[in-house]
Amino acid sequence: MRFTNALLPALLSAPLAASKPARLWATHYNGNVYTLTLDESDFSITDTQKTCGAMPSWLTYDSESKTLYCSNEDGTADPTTHGSLSAYHPDREGKLHQIAEAKTIGGGVDSVIYETGKKKFIAIAHYEGSAVSTFALPLHDNSVASQEFHFNLTHPGAVAQQDSPHPHSVFLDPTGSFIVSPDLGADLLRIYSISSETGKLESCPPVNVTFGSGPRHGVFWTDGTDNNNTAVPGAPTHQREMAAVGKTMMYLVNEIGGTMMVFDVAYARSGCLDLQKTQTLVPYPGGKMPEGATPSEIRFIGGKFYVSVRTDQGFKPNDSMVTLERSRKNGAVRVSSKSDAWGKVPRTFAINRAGDLVAIGNQASANVAIVRRDRETGELGEKVAVLQVGEPGKVGSAEGLSSVIWEE
Ligand SMILES: *[C@@H]1O[C@H](CO)[C@@H](O)[C@H](O)[C@H]1NC(C)=O
Ligand SMILES: *[C@@H]1O[C@H](CO)[C@@H](O)[C@H](O)[C@H]1NC(C)=O
Ligand SMILES: *[C@@H]1O[C@H](CO)[C@@H](O)[C@H](O)[C@H]1NC(C)=O
Ligand SMILES: *[C@@H]1O[C@H](CO)[C@@H](O)[C@H](O)[C@H]1NC(C)=O
């Protein structure tokens, strides 16, 4: 889409105007992965590829090795089905060149890269597959999982969506030595310590989350990374530098319960993480989620949290982004404002490393909205550009735009 003249001055003040265009990639459940190019006068799709299986769901970029990983959500917990993980090198124009594709357990919805010494690995959360798996990197066409953790429910969930374990994400603690996987189906935080010698994951006792919460995504905070842009999730290669200095906390969004939870984190003598819940709040103005609305993605940067809220219709026909402030005193969170997501069902969003632009991936409307973020106040401001990426999907279905990420 072309910018209107009114939007141009806003974009020109961004650092990207002075340098090369910014690139993003987006996945769509229609089986395409898109390269998006944003410069001072244009935001457009510059490459479209039918790749990453039938259901491209999630992208993780390793900026160090310039490798993009794409999860295909196809498949279930039935071992006769499978999903896949693909690896690509982008060229100078951001066009993707596949270097490998490996079969995985079904239902891959999120991944994170971790490293020990010189060895790199990727861990994948399998929602339908009720599992977490890992692969040694670099990925090859014949790569097989290095580890697979399969889960069964030990007691029935609160709602039909909790019919089986559904790990929804995997993310690293600030020291890069633990992986946390919120399991939406089992109301658990599954925790793994990463062996610094072998890179193997060792299971730690899982942490209970209130029955019926449906934990989905989370983010760590440490006083070593506050106001530091590397605290932006999605910069996995920097995790090692984010040494936990002093206090560490974790912030979780729960899809089914519609809540956000705050935990004090301690590195226990047992070699595992000890999480103590210190706050539960509704990440929405007025303290109540609209009927049917669910929090989806959470990110932290510069003392603020951002939570995308699906189907709240806060800016009808569009949904909302909620900005929350973290108390410097005790780490508690309070809602500060709500802003337009510029589309329907903001399943994911990504903040650029400079912290001045947010790319919102609206699933049902299948558009990517670029919104300005004020680096002083943390408030999300005007819409810089909006781009239709593939066909819209039905609200509540596995259709539409599934993820978006910056090439950074
Ligand atoms: C889960 O249940 C299945 C079927 O009863 C069983 O084969 C499998 O071993 C169980 N897995 C775990 C991790 O307990
Ligand atoms: C976690 O929840 C399960 C099932 O409700 C319960 O049996 C167990 O004792 C709880 N564990 C902790 C540490 O609270
Ligand atoms: C985070 O910020 C601190 C203080 O400004 C800086 O010394 C450190 O290098 C930053 N960390 C990274 C990974 O850039
Ligand atoms: C909803 O988003 C679309 C796409 O950006 C935009 O054109 C429209 O003005 C928005 N409507 C409202 C009420 O915010």
Tab-separated table of C-alpha atoms and ligand atoms in Angstrom:
chain	number	residue	atom	x	y	z
A	1	MET	CA	0.000	0.000	0.000
A	2	ARG	CA	1.164	3.547	-0.786
A	3	PHE	CA	1.406	5.979	2.078
A	4	THR	CA	-0.785	8.990	2.161
A	5	ASN	CA	1.123	12.270	2.356
A	6	ALA	CA	-0.086	12.744	5.901
A	7	LEU	CA	1.772	9.640	7.017
A	8	LEU	CA	4.987	10.412	5.213
A	9	PRO	CA	6.555	12.907	7.674
A	10	ALA	CA	6.036	10.451	10.522
A	11	LEU	CA	7.889	7.722	8.721
A	12	LEU	CA	10.673	10.014	7.534
A	13	SER	CA	11.677	10.708	11.116
A	14	ALA	CA	12.336	7.019	11.648
A	15	PRO	CA	15.943	5.839	11.459
A	16	LEU	CA	15.031	3.469	8.656
A	17	ALA	CA	14.412	6.401	6.315
A	18	ALA	CA	18.072	7.288	6.374
A	19	SER	CA	19.290	3.745	5.804
A	20	LYS	CA	18.202	0.731	3.830
A	21	PRO	CA	14.622	-0.504	3.819
A	22	ALA	CA	13.409	-2.563	6.749
A	23	ARG	CA	12.461	-6.168	6.008
A	24	LEU	CA	9.921	-8.377	7.644
A	25	TRP	CA	8.694	-11.885	7.039
A	26	ALA	CA	5.198	-13.142	7.635
A	27	THR	CA	3.640	-16.599	7.634
A	28	HIS	CA	0.100	-17.322	6.506
A	29	TYR	CA	-1.926	-20.475	7.103
A	30	ASN	CA	-2.533	-20.546	3.328
A	31	GLY	CA	0.916	-22.158	2.973
A	32	ASN	CA	2.876	-19.043	2.014
A	33	VAL	CA	5.789	-17.225	3.595
A	34	TYR	CA	6.013	-13.556	2.565
A	35	THR	CA	8.889	-11.092	2.450
A	36	LEU	CA	7.718	-7.564	3.294
A	37	THR	CA	9.729	-4.458	2.537
A	38	LEU	CA	9.176	-1.155	4.359
A	39	ASP	CA	10.855	2.051	3.240
A	40	GLU	CA	10.004	5.742	3.421
A	41	SER	CA	7.466	5.626	0.657
A	42	ASP	CA	6.200	2.093	0.426
A	43	PHE	CA	5.231	-1.037	2.351
A	44	SER	CA	4.803	-3.992	0.061
A	45	ILE	CA	5.146	-7.728	-0.444
A	46	THR	CA	8.394	-8.222	-2.329
A	47	ASP	CA	8.430	-12.031	-2.387
A	48	THR	CA	5.901	-14.816	-1.869
A	49	GLN	CA	6.853	-18.456	-1.516
A	50	LYS	CA	4.780	-21.581	-1.176
A	51	THR	CA	6.926	-23.252	1.460
A	52	CYS	CA	7.081	-24.418	5.088
A	53	GLY	CA	4.439	-27.100	4.618
A	54	ALA	CA	0.668	-26.777	4.625
A	55	MET	CA	0.421	-24.547	7.718
A	56	PRO	CA	3.309	-22.109	8.180
A	57	SER	CA	2.789	-20.904	11.739
A	58	TRP	CA	5.854	-19.326	13.249
A	59	LEU	CA	9.192	-17.732	12.372
A	60	THR	CA	12.349	-17.492	14.446
A	61	TYR	CA	15.352	-15.589	13.079
A	62	ASP	CA	18.934	-16.253	14.081
A	63	SER	CA	20.534	-12.952	13.108
A	64	GLU	CA	24.012	-14.269	13.921
A	65	SER	CA	23.920	-17.019	11.278
A	66	LYS	CA	21.343	-15.146	9.174
A	67	THR	CA	19.059	-18.156	9.222
A	68	LEU	CA	15.279	-18.046	9.357
A	69	TYR	CA	13.406	-21.019	10.810
A	70	CYS	CA	9.782	-21.684	9.953
A	71	SER	CA	7.473	-24.096	11.793
A	72	ASN	CA	4.685	-25.883	9.952
A	73	GLU	CA	1.777	-26.513	12.320
A	74	ASP	CA	0.443	-29.456	10.333
A	75	GLY	CA	-0.046	-32.774	12.145
A	76	THR	CA	-1.287	-33.840	15.554
A	77	ALA	CA	-0.132	-36.013	18.458
A	78	ASP	CA	-0.847	-39.039	16.232
A	79	PRO	CA	2.664	-40.257	15.300
A	80	THR	CA	1.489	-41.204	11.786
A	81	THR	CA	1.162	-37.442	11.147
A	82	HIS	CA	3.887	-34.829	11.279
A	83	GLY	CA	4.759	-31.183	10.962
A	84	SER	CA	8.028	-29.716	9.768
A	85	LEU	CA	10.784	-27.225	10.444
A	86	SER	CA	12.394	-25.405	7.523
A	87	ALA	CA	15.547	-23.297	7.454
A	88	TYR	CA	16.279	-20.478	4.984
A	89	HIS	CA	18.973	-17.998	4.159
A	90	PRO	CA	17.582	-14.651	3.056
A	91	ASP	CA	19.391	-12.883	0.212
A	92	ARG	CA	19.997	-9.124	0.128
A	93	GLU	CA	16.417	-8.504	-0.935
A	94	GLY	CA	15.050	-10.665	1.863
A	95	LYS	CA	14.015	-13.411	-0.543
A	96	LEU	CA	14.259	-16.777	1.175
A	97	HIS	CA	16.405	-19.652	-0.051
A	98	GLN	CA	15.625	-22.938	1.630
A	99	ILE	CA	18.618	-24.771	3.033
A	100	ALA	CA	16.864	-27.622	4.843
A	101	GLU	CA	13.518	-29.070	5.827
A	102	ALA	CA	13.059	-31.712	8.520
A	103	LYS	CA	10.030	-33.623	9.769
A	104	THR	CA	8.892	-32.811	13.296
A	105	ILE	CA	6.142	-33.833	15.680
A	106	GLY	CA	2.879	-32.206	14.570
A	107	GLY	CA	1.491	-28.884	15.710
A	108	GLY	CA	4.646	-26.721	15.916
A	109	VAL	CA	3.584	-23.201	16.955
A	110	ASP	CA	6.648	-21.538	18.410
A	111	SER	CA	10.405	-22.031	18.624
A	112	VAL	CA	13.452	-20.638	20.355
A	113	ILE	CA	17.171	-20.934	19.630
A	114	TYR	CA	19.578	-21.661	22.460
A	115	GLU	CA	23.263	-22.366	22.646
A	116	THR	CA	25.871	-23.987	24.810
A	117	GLY	CA	29.484	-23.262	24.024
A	118	LYS	CA	29.667	-23.327	20.265
A	119	LYS	CA	26.643	-25.589	19.746
A	120	LYS	CA	23.243	-24.241	18.787
A	121	PHE	CA	19.861	-25.882	19.137
A	122	ILE	CA	16.256	-25.013	18.500
A	123	ALA	CA	13.369	-26.020	20.754
A	124	ILE	CA	9.826	-26.248	19.374
A	125	ALA	CA	6.475	-26.097	21.200
A	126	HIS	CA	3.961	-28.504	19.609
A	127	TYR	CA	0.406	-27.429	20.443
A	128	GLU	CA	-1.585	-30.220	18.754
A	129	GLY	CA	1.350	-32.576	19.160
A	130	SER	CA	1.263	-32.218	22.980
A	131	ALA	CA	5.048	-32.128	23.023
A	132	VAL	CA	8.267	-30.150	23.105
A	133	SER	CA	11.112	-31.197	20.807
A	134	THR	CA	14.636	-30.020	20.080
A	135	PHE	CA	16.940	-30.154	17.055
A	136	ALA	CA	20.674	-29.596	16.866
A	137	LEU	CA	21.596	-26.823	14.426
A	138	PRO	CA	22.451	-26.342	11.655
A	139	LEU	CA	19.358	-28.111	10.356
A	140	HIS	CA	19.743	-30.698	7.594
A	141	ASP	CA	17.173	-32.350	5.331
A	142	ASN	CA	17.608	-35.595	7.234
A	143	SER	CA	17.766	-34.044	10.717
A	144	VAL	CA	15.880	-35.964	13.380
A	145	ALA	CA	14.825	-34.514	16.705
A	146	SER	CA	17.555	-34.541	19.285
A	147	GLN	CA	14.985	-34.789	22.103
A	148	GLU	CA	11.209	-35.207	22.287
A	149	PHE	CA	9.097	-34.696	25.397
A	150	HIS	CA	5.539	-36.043	25.085
A	151	PHE	CA	2.849	-35.126	27.586
A	152	ASN	CA	-0.427	-36.602	28.811
A	153	LEU	CA	-3.032	-34.862	30.929
A	154	THR	CA	-3.058	-36.048	34.515
A	155	HIS	CA	-6.474	-34.516	35.209
A	156	PRO	CA	-9.201	-33.068	32.981
A	157	GLY	CA	-8.977	-29.421	31.964
A	158	ALA	CA	-11.583	-26.723	32.575
A	159	VAL	CA	-12.765	-26.280	28.979
A	160	ALA	CA	-12.842	-28.291	25.741
A	161	GLN	CA	-9.711	-26.515	24.509
A	162	GLN	CA	-7.918	-28.219	27.398
A	163	ASP	CA	-8.670	-31.717	26.077
A	164	SER	CA	-4.962	-32.523	26.001
A	165	PRO	CA	-1.630	-30.864	26.786
A	166	HIS	CA	-0.970	-27.939	24.444
A	167	PRO	CA	2.486	-26.391	24.825
A	168	HIS	CA	1.975	-22.981	23.215
A	169	SER	CA	5.424	-21.459	23.362
A	170	VAL	CA	9.031	-21.904	24.412
A	171	PHE	CA	11.219	-19.101	25.710
A	172	LEU	CA	14.572	-18.679	27.410
A	173	ASP	CA	15.351	-17.208	30.790
A	174	PRO	CA	17.772	-14.252	30.771
A	175	THR	CA	20.801	-16.434	31.505
A	176	GLY	CA	20.028	-18.670	28.528
A	177	SER	CA	20.157	-21.749	30.745
A	178	PHE	CA	16.449	-22.549	31.129
A	179	ILE	CA	13.519	-22.998	28.769
A	180	VAL	CA	9.963	-22.357	29.928
A	181	SER	CA	7.031	-23.760	27.964
A	182	PRO	CA	3.521	-22.610	28.951
A	183	ASP	CA	1.152	-25.546	28.412
A	184	LEU	CA	-2.303	-24.163	27.636
A	185	GLY	CA	-4.007	-27.540	27.928
A	186	ALA	CA	-2.487	-28.676	31.210
A	187	ASP	CA	-2.307	-25.318	33.050
A	188	LEU	CA	1.396	-25.868	33.613
A	189	LEU	CA	4.664	-24.108	33.007
A	190	ARG	CA	6.974	-26.871	31.826
A	191	ILE	CA	10.539	-26.035	32.722
A	192	TYR	CA	13.818	-27.426	31.380
A	193	SER	CA	17.359	-26.730	32.387
A	194	ILE	CA	19.834	-26.742	29.517
A	195	SER	CA	22.931	-28.830	30.149
A	196	SER	CA	25.845	-26.494	29.553
A	197	GLU	CA	27.962	-29.447	28.426
A	198	THR	CA	25.676	-31.277	26.008
A	199	GLY	CA	22.887	-28.796	25.314
A	200	LYS	CA	20.385	-31.472	26.323
A	201	LEU	CA	17.258	-30.391	28.141
A	202	GLU	CA	16.712	-31.811	31.597
A	203	SER	CA	13.160	-31.726	32.987
A	204	CYS	CA	12.553	-29.621	36.064
A	205	PRO	CA	9.372	-29.883	38.142
A	206	PRO	CA	6.597	-28.052	36.270
A	207	VAL	CA	4.905	-25.080	37.906
A	208	ASN	CA	1.112	-25.080	38.342
A	209	VAL	CA	-0.903	-22.237	36.930
A	210	THR	CA	-4.431	-21.616	38.260
A	211	PHE	CA	-6.897	-24.197	36.876
A	212	GLY	CA	-8.523	-22.999	33.649
A	213	SER	CA	-5.953	-20.267	32.929
A	214	GLY	CA	-4.593	-21.701	29.687
A	215	PRO	CA	-1.070	-20.181	29.780
A	216	ARG	CA	0.097	-19.102	26.333
A	217	HIS	CA	3.103	-16.752	26.067
A	218	GLY	CA	5.504	-15.188	28.541
A	219	VAL	CA	8.545	-13.006	28.903
A	220	PHE	CA	11.319	-12.657	31.466
A	221	TRP	CA	12.584	-9.466	33.010
A	222	THR	CA	15.820	-8.871	34.883
A	223	ASP	CA	17.299	-5.696	36.259
A	224	GLY	CA	20.251	-6.432	34.008
A	225	THR	CA	18.106	-5.960	30.916
A	226	ASP	CA	15.581	-3.307	31.876
A	227	ASN	CA	15.571	-0.438	29.383
A	228	ASN	CA	17.889	-2.472	27.236
A	229	ASN	CA	16.634	-3.270	23.772
A	230	THR	CA	18.127	-6.733	23.795
A	231	ALA	CA	15.383	-7.591	26.250
A	232	VAL	CA	13.064	-7.698	23.252
A	233	PRO	CA	12.065	-11.309	22.776
A	234	GLY	CA	13.015	-12.518	19.349
A	235	ALA	CA	16.679	-11.667	19.727
A	236	PRO	CA	17.758	-15.128	20.778
A	237	THR	CA	21.403	-14.832	19.826
A	238	HIS	CA	21.814	-12.117	22.403
A	239	GLN	CA	20.350	-14.139	25.216
A	240	ARG	CA	23.807	-15.144	26.437
A	241	GLU	CA	24.783	-11.523	26.916
A	242	MET	CA	21.700	-10.901	29.006
A	243	ALA	CA	23.326	-12.159	32.165
A	244	ALA	CA	20.864	-12.121	35.015
A	245	VAL	CA	22.128	-9.434	37.331
A	246	GLY	CA	20.232	-9.564	40.573
A	247	LYS	CA	16.469	-9.715	40.409
A	248	THR	CA	14.617	-11.793	37.808
A	249	MET	CA	10.865	-11.916	37.168
A	250	MET	CA	8.554	-13.587	34.665
A	251	TYR	CA	5.368	-12.258	33.106
A	252	LEU	CA	2.795	-14.614	31.622
A	253	VAL	CA	-0.408	-14.167	29.626
A	254	ASN	CA	-3.181	-16.739	29.975
A	255	GLU	CA	-5.406	-17.203	26.954
A	256	ILE	CA	-8.391	-18.956	28.527
A	257	GLY	CA	-8.504	-17.142	31.874
A	258	GLY	CA	-7.826	-13.806	30.209
A	259	THR	CA	-5.267	-12.884	32.836
A	260	MET	CA	-1.643	-11.875	33.178
A	261	MET	CA	0.510	-13.263	35.978
A	262	VAL	CA	3.702	-11.978	37.531
A	263	PHE	CA	6.269	-14.309	39.104
A	264	ASP	CA	9.367	-13.759	41.183
A	265	VAL	CA	12.078	-16.019	39.796
A	266	ALA	CA	14.790	-17.613	41.901
A	267	TYR	CA	17.620	-19.803	40.689
A	268	ALA	CA	17.257	-22.650	43.176
A	269	ARG	CA	20.075	-24.785	44.560
A	270	SER	CA	18.312	-27.761	42.975
A	271	GLY	CA	19.454	-26.443	39.610
A	272	CYS	CA	15.885	-25.528	38.642
A	273	LEU	CA	13.825	-22.378	38.578
A	274	ASP	CA	11.659	-21.453	41.509
A	275	LEU	CA	8.651	-19.323	40.492
A	276	GLN	CA	6.511	-17.535	43.067
A	277	LYS	CA	3.414	-15.762	41.814
A	278	THR	CA	3.210	-12.186	43.061
A	279	GLN	CA	0.322	-10.752	41.033
A	280	THR	CA	-2.606	-11.726	38.815
A	281	LEU	CA	-4.316	-9.010	36.808
A	282	VAL	CA	-6.541	-8.578	33.788
A	283	PRO	CA	-4.427	-6.939	31.079
A	284	TYR	CA	-7.260	-4.730	29.909
A	285	PRO	CA	-8.527	-1.255	30.865
A	286	GLY	CA	-11.231	-1.414	33.520
A	287	GLY	CA	-9.959	-4.743	34.832
A	288	LYS	CA	-12.347	-6.854	32.770
A	289	MET	CA	-11.795	-8.608	29.414
A	290	PRO	CA	-14.703	-8.132	27.012
A	291	GLU	CA	-16.696	-11.340	26.490
A	292	GLY	CA	-14.825	-13.684	24.130
A	293	ALA	CA	-11.616	-11.609	24.082
A	294	THR	CA	-8.311	-13.401	24.670
A	295	PRO	CA	-4.786	-12.106	25.297
A	296	SER	CA	-2.331	-13.528	22.799
A	297	GLU	CA	1.189	-12.112	22.492
A	298	ILE	CA	3.264	-10.351	25.154
A	299	ARG	CA	6.463	-8.329	24.671
A	300	PHE	CA	8.560	-6.166	26.961
A	301	ILE	CA	10.743	-3.193	26.144
A	302	GLY	CA	11.798	-0.052	27.977
A	303	GLY	CA	9.819	-0.620	31.159
A	304	LYS	CA	6.571	-1.379	29.308
A	305	PHE	CA	4.685	-4.532	28.453
A	306	TYR	CA	2.562	-4.857	25.347
A	307	VAL	CA	-0.205	-7.450	25.126
A	308	SER	CA	-2.256	-8.056	21.992
A	309	VAL	CA	-5.911	-8.833	22.630
A	310	ARG	CA	-7.931	-10.840	20.123
A	311	THR	CA	-11.619	-10.230	19.373
A	312	ASP	CA	-12.142	-7.528	22.000
A	313	GLN	CA	-13.356	-5.261	19.193
A	314	GLY	CA	-11.908	-2.315	21.122
A	315	PHE	CA	-11.698	-0.270	17.935
A	316	LYS	CA	-14.527	-1.917	16.054
A	317	PRO	CA	-14.082	-3.612	13.630
A	318	ASN	CA	-10.480	-3.774	14.895
A	319	ASP	CA	-9.052	-5.321	18.051
A	320	SER	CA	-6.613	-3.845	20.560
A	321	MET	CA	-3.077	-3.617	21.780
A	322	VAL	CA	-2.762	-2.975	25.517
A	323	THR	CA	0.208	-1.131	27.029
A	324	LEU	CA	1.100	-1.904	30.631
A	325	GLU	CA	3.575	-0.277	32.920
A	326	ARG	CA	5.991	-2.154	35.140
A	327	SER	CA	6.553	-0.706	38.596
A	328	ARG	CA	10.254	-0.099	39.226
A	329	LYS	CA	9.592	-0.585	42.906
A	330	ASN	CA	8.262	-4.139	42.984
A	331	GLY	CA	7.789	-5.282	39.406
A	332	ALA	CA	4.003	-5.134	39.623
A	333	VAL	CA	2.105	-4.310	36.470
A	334	ARG	CA	-0.728	-1.903	35.785
A	335	VAL	CA	-2.631	-1.199	32.610
A	336	SER	CA	-1.784	2.151	31.106
A	337	SER	CA	-3.662	2.321	27.796
A	338	LYS	CA	-5.272	0.559	24.885
A	339	SER	CA	-4.588	1.302	21.216
A	340	ASP	CA	-5.804	0.195	17.799
A	341	ALA	CA	-4.350	-3.056	16.382
A	342	TRP	CA	-5.542	-1.895	12.936
A	343	GLY	CA	-6.979	-5.299	12.166
A	344	LYS	CA	-8.734	-8.337	13.572
A	345	VAL	CA	-7.225	-10.995	15.816
A	346	PRO	CA	-3.705	-9.674	16.577
A	347	ARG	CA	-2.212	-13.121	17.116
A	348	THR	CA	1.384	-11.901	17.087
A	349	PHE	CA	3.385	-8.702	16.959
A	350	ALA	CA	7.067	-7.808	16.940
A	351	ILE	CA	8.903	-4.698	18.138
A	352	ASN	CA	11.919	-3.595	16.118
A	353	ARG	CA	15.261	-3.441	17.872
A	354	ALA	CA	15.321	0.368	17.820
A	355	GLY	CA	12.077	0.205	19.784
A	356	ASP	CA	10.298	2.779	17.625
A	357	LEU	CA	8.146	0.575	15.384
A	358	VAL	CA	5.787	-2.288	16.151
A	359	ALA	CA	4.651	-4.735	13.469
A	360	ILE	CA	1.250	-6.154	14.388
A	361	GLY	CA	0.256	-9.420	12.703
A	362	ASN	CA	-3.533	-9.476	12.526
A	363	GLN	CA	-4.606	-13.043	11.810
A	364	ALA	CA	-8.257	-12.810	10.704
A	365	SER	CA	-7.931	-9.609	8.675
A	366	ALA	CA	-4.578	-10.946	7.381
A	367	ASN	CA	-2.791	-7.620	7.519
A	368	VAL	CA	0.427	-6.346	9.013
A	369	ALA	CA	0.115	-2.944	10.663
A	370	ILE	CA	3.225	-0.895	11.400
A	371	VAL	CA	2.627	1.381	14.367
A	372	ARG	CA	4.966	3.974	15.827
A	373	ARG	CA	6.188	3.476	19.390
A	374	ASP	CA	7.295	6.520	21.376
A	375	ARG	CA	10.636	5.586	22.899
A	376	GLU	CA	10.216	8.136	25.717
A	377	THR	CA	6.690	7.367	26.865
A	378	GLY	CA	6.389	3.824	25.525
A	379	GLU	CA	2.966	4.662	24.092
A	380	LEU	CA	1.945	3.196	20.761
A	381	GLY	CA	1.170	6.013	18.379
A	382	GLU	CA	0.031	6.530	14.858
A	383	LYS	CA	-0.324	3.949	12.159
A	384	VAL	CA	2.629	4.181	9.793
A	385	ALA	CA	1.469	1.661	7.191
A	386	VAL	CA	-0.882	-1.284	6.768
A	387	LEU	CA	-0.428	-4.088	4.271
A	388	GLN	CA	-2.808	-6.858	3.276
A	389	VAL	CA	-0.873	-10.153	3.338
A	390	GLY	CA	-2.852	-13.029	1.843
A	391	GLU	CA	-6.562	-13.619	2.190
A	392	PRO	CA	-8.452	-12.954	5.439
A	393	GLY	CA	-9.407	-15.901	7.645
A	394	LYS	CA	-12.406	-16.751	9.753
A	395	VAL	CA	-12.203	-15.496	13.343
A	396	GLY	CA	-11.433	-18.435	15.639
A	397	SER	CA	-10.104	-20.712	12.887
A	398	ALA	CA	-6.577	-21.749	11.865
A	399	GLU	CA	-6.780	-19.434	8.862
A	400	GLY	CA	-5.208	-16.103	8.065
A	401	LEU	CA	-1.883	-14.532	8.945
A	402	SER	CA	-0.082	-16.568	11.587
A	403	SER	CA	3.070	-14.570	12.442
A	404	VAL	CA	5.299	-11.639	11.589
A	405	ILE	CA	8.969	-10.920	12.418
A	406	TRP	CA	11.570	-8.220	11.630
A	407	GLU	CA	14.798	-9.135	9.860
A	408	GLU	CA	17.003	-8.053	12.753
B	1	LIG	C1	0.588	-41.118	27.397
B	1	LIG	O1	-0.469	-42.048	27.180
B	1	LIG	C2	-0.207	-42.973	26.158
B	1	LIG	C3	-1.463	-43.796	25.912
B	1	LIG	O2	-2.005	-44.245	27.127
B	1	LIG	C4	0.989	-43.845	26.547
B	1	LIG	O3	1.288	-44.759	25.524
B	1	LIG	C5	2.187	-42.928	26.753
B	1	LIG	O4	3.289	-43.665	27.222
B	1	LIG	C6	1.880	-41.823	27.762
B	1	LIG	N1	2.980	-40.879	27.757
B	1	LIG	C7	3.496	-40.345	28.852
B	1	LIG	C8	4.585	-39.345	28.655
B	1	LIG	O5	3.114	-40.646	29.957
B	2	LIG	C1	-0.258	-28.898	41.104
B	2	LIG	O1	-1.561	-29.287	40.760
B	2	LIG	C2	-1.774	-30.675	40.908
B	2	LIG	C3	-3.143	-31.009	40.363
B	2	LIG	O2	-4.103	-30.087	40.744
B	2	LIG	C4	-1.619	-31.046	42.373
B	2	LIG	O3	-1.788	-32.421	42.530
B	2	LIG	C5	-0.212	-30.662	42.831
B	2	LIG	O4	-0.076	-30.884	44.206
B	2	LIG	C6	0.057	-29.188	42.552
B	2	LIG	N1	1.443	-28.911	42.849
B	2	LIG	C7	1.813	-27.845	43.507
B	2	LIG	C8	3.285	-27.690	43.698
B	2	LIG	O5	1.050	-27.011	43.951
B	3	LIG	C1	22.555	-3.542	27.819
B	3	LIG	O1	22.775	-2.247	28.331
B	3	LIG	C2	23.978	-2.128	29.049
B	3	LIG	C3	24.014	-0.757	29.684
B	3	LIG	O2	23.680	0.248	28.746
B	3	LIG	C4	25.157	-2.378	28.118
B	3	LIG	O3	26.366	-2.258	28.824
B	3	LIG	C5	25.026	-3.767	27.550
B	3	LIG	O4	26.036	-3.988	26.612
B	3	LIG	C6	23.688	-3.941	26.899
B	3	LIG	N1	23.559	-5.331	26.552
B	3	LIG	C7	23.586	-5.720	25.282
B	3	LIG	C8	23.475	-7.174	25.068
B	3	LIG	O5	23.654	-4.953	24.355
B	4	LIG	C1	-9.409	-0.645	11.345
B	4	LIG	O1	-8.220	-0.967	10.636
B	4	LIG	C2	-8.276	-0.656	9.269
B	4	LIG	C3	-7.003	-1.191	8.639
B	4	LIG	O2	-5.902	-0.504	9.141
B	4	LIG	C4	-8.435	0.844	9.087
B	4	LIG	O3	-8.525	1.149	7.711
B	4	LIG	C5	-9.681	1.305	9.804
B	4	LIG	O4	-9.757	2.717	9.759
B	4	LIG	C6	-9.650	0.853	11.241
B	4	LIG	N1	-10.913	1.220	11.885
B	4	LIG	C7	-10.980	1.684	13.112
B	4	LIG	C8	-12.330	2.068	13.606
B	4	LIG	O5	-10.002	1.838	13.806
